[in-house]
mmCIF file of C-alpha atoms in Angstrom:
data_model
loop_
_atom_site.group_PDB
_atom_site.id
_atom_site.type_symbol
_atom_site.label_atom_id
_atom_site.label_comp_id
_atom_site.label_asym_id
_atom_site.label_seq_id
_atom_site.Cartn_x
_atom_site.Cartn_y
_atom_site.Cartn_z
ATOM 1 C CA MET A 453 -5.654 -15.212 -4.951
ATOM 2 C CA THR A 454 -4.173 -12.623 -7.269
ATOM 3 C CA ASP A 455 -5.847 -11.405 -10.422
ATOM 4 C CA HIS A 456 -2.656 -12.063 -12.385
ATOM 5 C CA SER A 457 -2.532 -15.781 -11.547
ATOM 6 C CA THR A 458 -6.248 -16.081 -12.264
ATOM 7 C CA ASP A 459 -5.682 -14.374 -15.604
ATOM 8 C CA ILE A 460 -2.886 -16.815 -16.455
ATOM 9 C CA ALA A 461 -4.988 -19.882 -15.715
ATOM 10 C CA GLU A 462 -8.125 -18.477 -17.342
ATOM 11 C CA SER A 463 -6.348 -17.290 -20.482
ATOM 12 C CA PHE A 464 -4.624 -20.661 -20.848
ATOM 13 C CA ARG A 465 -7.915 -22.497 -20.295
ATOM 14 C CA ALA A 466 -9.600 -20.233 -22.895
ATOM 15 C CA ARG A 467 -6.812 -20.963 -25.371
ATOM 16 C CA LEU A 468 -7.212 -24.694 -24.770
ATOM 17 C CA ARG A 469 -10.968 -24.461 -25.320
ATOM 18 C CA ASP A 470 -10.452 -22.555 -28.581
ATOM 19 C CA ASP A 471 -7.902 -25.134 -29.712
ATOM 20 C CA LEU A 472 -10.295 -27.912 -28.705
ATOM 21 C CA LYS A 473 -13.063 -26.439 -30.864
ATOM 22 C CA THR A 474 -10.690 -26.155 -33.822
ATOM 23 C CA ALA A 475 -9.440 -29.712 -33.350
ATOM 24 C CA MET A 476 -13.006 -31.000 -33.155
ATOM 25 C CA ARG A 477 -13.961 -29.166 -36.352
ATOM 26 C CA THR A 478 -10.952 -30.608 -38.184
ATOM 27 C CA ARG A 479 -11.482 -34.027 -36.587
ATOM 28 C CA ASP A 480 -7.964 -34.082 -35.147
ATOM 29 C CA ARG A 481 -8.593 -36.801 -32.572
ATOM 30 C CA MET A 482 -5.133 -36.662 -31.023
ATOM 31 C CA THR A 483 -5.267 -32.900 -30.385
ATOM 32 C CA VAL A 484 -8.817 -33.246 -29.047
ATOM 33 C CA GLY A 485 -7.576 -35.808 -26.534
ATOM 34 C CA VAL A 486 -4.528 -33.793 -25.508
ATOM 35 C CA THR A 487 -6.436 -30.530 -25.047
ATOM 36 C CA ARG A 488 -9.156 -32.252 -23.017
ATOM 37 C CA SER A 489 -6.463 -33.835 -20.877
ATOM 38 C CA LEU A 490 -4.747 -30.478 -20.330
ATOM 39 C CA ILE A 491 -8.023 -28.755 -19.427
ATOM 40 C CA ALA A 492 -8.602 -31.463 -16.811
ATOM 41 C CA ALA A 493 -5.021 -31.127 -15.531
ATOM 42 C CA VAL A 494 -5.442 -27.358 -15.067
ATOM 43 C CA ASP A 495 -8.787 -27.881 -13.325
ATOM 44 C CA ASN A 496 -7.253 -30.499 -11.033
ATOM 45 C CA ALA A 497 -4.283 -28.257 -10.227
ATOM 46 C CA GLN A 498 -6.689 -25.549 -9.084
ATOM 47 C CA ALA A 499 -8.999 -27.861 -7.143
ATOM 48 C CA VAL A 500 -9.304 -27.269 -3.427
ATOM 49 C CA ARG A 501 -8.811 -30.331 -1.250
ATOM 50 C CA LEU A 502 -11.664 -31.084 1.109
ATOM 51 C CA GLU A 503 -10.682 -30.593 4.729
ATOM 52 C CA ASN A 504 -13.156 -33.151 5.993
ATOM 53 C CA ASP A 505 -12.665 -35.742 3.267
ATOM 54 C CA GLY A 506 -14.464 -38.925 4.260
ATOM 55 C CA GLY A 507 -15.273 -37.763 7.757
ATOM 56 C CA PRO A 508 -18.636 -37.364 9.450
ATOM 57 C CA TYR A 509 -21.429 -35.388 7.851
ATOM 58 C CA VAL A 510 -20.866 -31.648 7.779
ATOM 59 C CA GLU A 511 -23.771 -29.287 7.242
ATOM 60 C CA ARG A 512 -23.220 -27.063 4.224
ATOM 61 C CA ALA A 513 -24.943 -23.954 2.932
ATOM 62 C CA PHE A 514 -27.864 -24.633 0.634
ATOM 63 C CA GLY A 515 -28.825 -22.805 -2.524
ATOM 64 C CA ALA A 516 -27.124 -21.115 -5.416
ATOM 65 C CA GLY A 517 -23.427 -20.761 -4.712
ATOM 66 C CA GLY A 518 -23.645 -22.729 -1.484
ATOM 67 C CA THR A 519 -20.972 -25.150 -2.583
ATOM 68 C CA GLU A 520 -18.722 -22.629 -4.312
ATOM 69 C CA THR A 521 -15.207 -22.064 -3.055
ATOM 70 C CA ALA A 522 -12.203 -20.153 -4.303
ATOM 71 C CA ARG A 523 -9.880 -22.117 -6.563
ATOM 72 C CA ASN A 524 -6.190 -22.587 -5.793
ATOM 73 C CA GLU A 525 -3.802 -20.272 -7.600
ATOM 74 C CA LEU A 526 -2.051 -21.512 -10.705
ATOM 75 C CA THR A 527 0.909 -19.244 -11.341
ATOM 76 C CA ALA A 528 2.955 -19.053 -14.524
ATOM 77 C CA GLU A 529 5.574 -21.241 -12.842
ATOM 78 C CA GLY A 530 2.929 -23.714 -11.713
ATOM 79 C CA LEU A 531 1.559 -23.889 -15.238
ATOM 80 C CA ARG A 532 5.068 -24.436 -16.630
ATOM 81 C CA ILE A 533 5.647 -27.291 -14.177
ATOM 82 C CA LEU A 534 2.249 -28.819 -14.972
ATOM 83 C CA LEU A 535 2.941 -28.807 -18.722
ATOM 84 C CA GLU A 536 6.444 -30.182 -18.208
ATOM 85 C CA ARG A 537 5.038 -33.028 -16.107
ATOM 86 C CA GLU A 538 2.336 -33.799 -18.698
ATOM 87 C CA ALA A 539 4.921 -34.052 -21.481
ATOM 88 C CA THR A 540 7.380 -36.039 -19.350
ATOM 89 C CA ASP A 541 4.712 -38.518 -18.227
ATOM 90 C CA ARG A 542 3.719 -39.188 -21.829
ATOM 91 C CA ARG A 543 7.339 -39.720 -22.886
ATOM 92 C CA LYS A 544 8.027 -42.094 -19.985
ATOM 93 C CA ALA A 545 4.910 -44.097 -20.824
ATOM 94 C CA ALA A 546 5.979 -44.153 -24.484
ATOM 95 C CA ASP A 547 9.389 -45.540 -23.534
ATOM 96 C CA GLU A 548 7.772 -48.267 -21.429
ATOM 97 C CA LEU A 549 5.377 -49.218 -24.222
ATOM 98 C CA ALA A 550 8.190 -49.285 -26.776
ATOM 99 C CA ALA A 551 10.193 -51.556 -24.483
ATOM 100 C CA HIS A 552 7.266 -53.981 -24.603
ATOM 101 C CA GLY A 553 6.926 -53.879 -28.367
ATOM 102 C CA GLN A 554 3.966 -51.507 -28.558
ATOM 103 C CA ASP A 555 5.661 -49.098 -30.931
ATOM 104 C CA GLU A 556 2.489 -47.686 -32.482
ATOM 105 C CA ARG A 557 1.004 -46.608 -29.158
ATOM 106 C CA ALA A 558 4.419 -45.334 -28.035
ATOM 107 C CA GLU A 559 4.646 -43.139 -31.133
ATOM 108 C CA THR A 560 1.167 -41.750 -30.433
ATOM 109 C CA LEU A 561 2.225 -40.784 -26.909
ATOM 110 C CA ARG A 562 5.377 -39.112 -28.234
ATOM 111 C CA LYS A 563 3.263 -37.069 -30.649
ATOM 112 C CA GLU A 564 0.971 -36.116 -27.772
ATOM 113 C CA ALA A 565 4.021 -34.975 -25.783
ATOM 114 C CA ASP A 566 5.045 -32.847 -28.771
ATOM 115 C CA VAL A 567 1.611 -31.174 -28.718
ATOM 116 C CA VAL A 568 2.049 -30.443 -25.001
ATOM 117 C CA ASP A 569 5.505 -29.015 -25.762
ATOM 118 C CA GLN A 570 3.913 -26.555 -28.190
ATOM 119 C CA TYR A 571 1.933 -25.141 -25.266
ATOM 120 C CA ARG A 572 5.065 -25.029 -23.111
ATOM 121 C CA GLN A 573 6.911 -22.959 -25.701
ATOM 122 C CA ALA A 574 4.073 -20.505 -26.306
#
């Protein structure tokens, strides 16, 4: 894991947390939801898959730090792809909702995608 990729993910996560605090103070519910969703997406992108997922019991270290593991790298390109996917998924869902007459919810998703796009352009 390189320090640069860690810095990218950590600085983006810190920015999201700052934006989340601001959105909570101003009671901007949509931005609160989008920033929480993006924080989770970054965390999930860095999550390490378990090698023994669902298999027999494996003895693990006990105590402080016993379950810690290095996170996967999230490069600038990986972050760009993640944000692009988040915006695209919202727009696709908005199109599907609009096709079924749920225009209000579709518009909300489009606005959420616009918020994600602001992070993509920064």
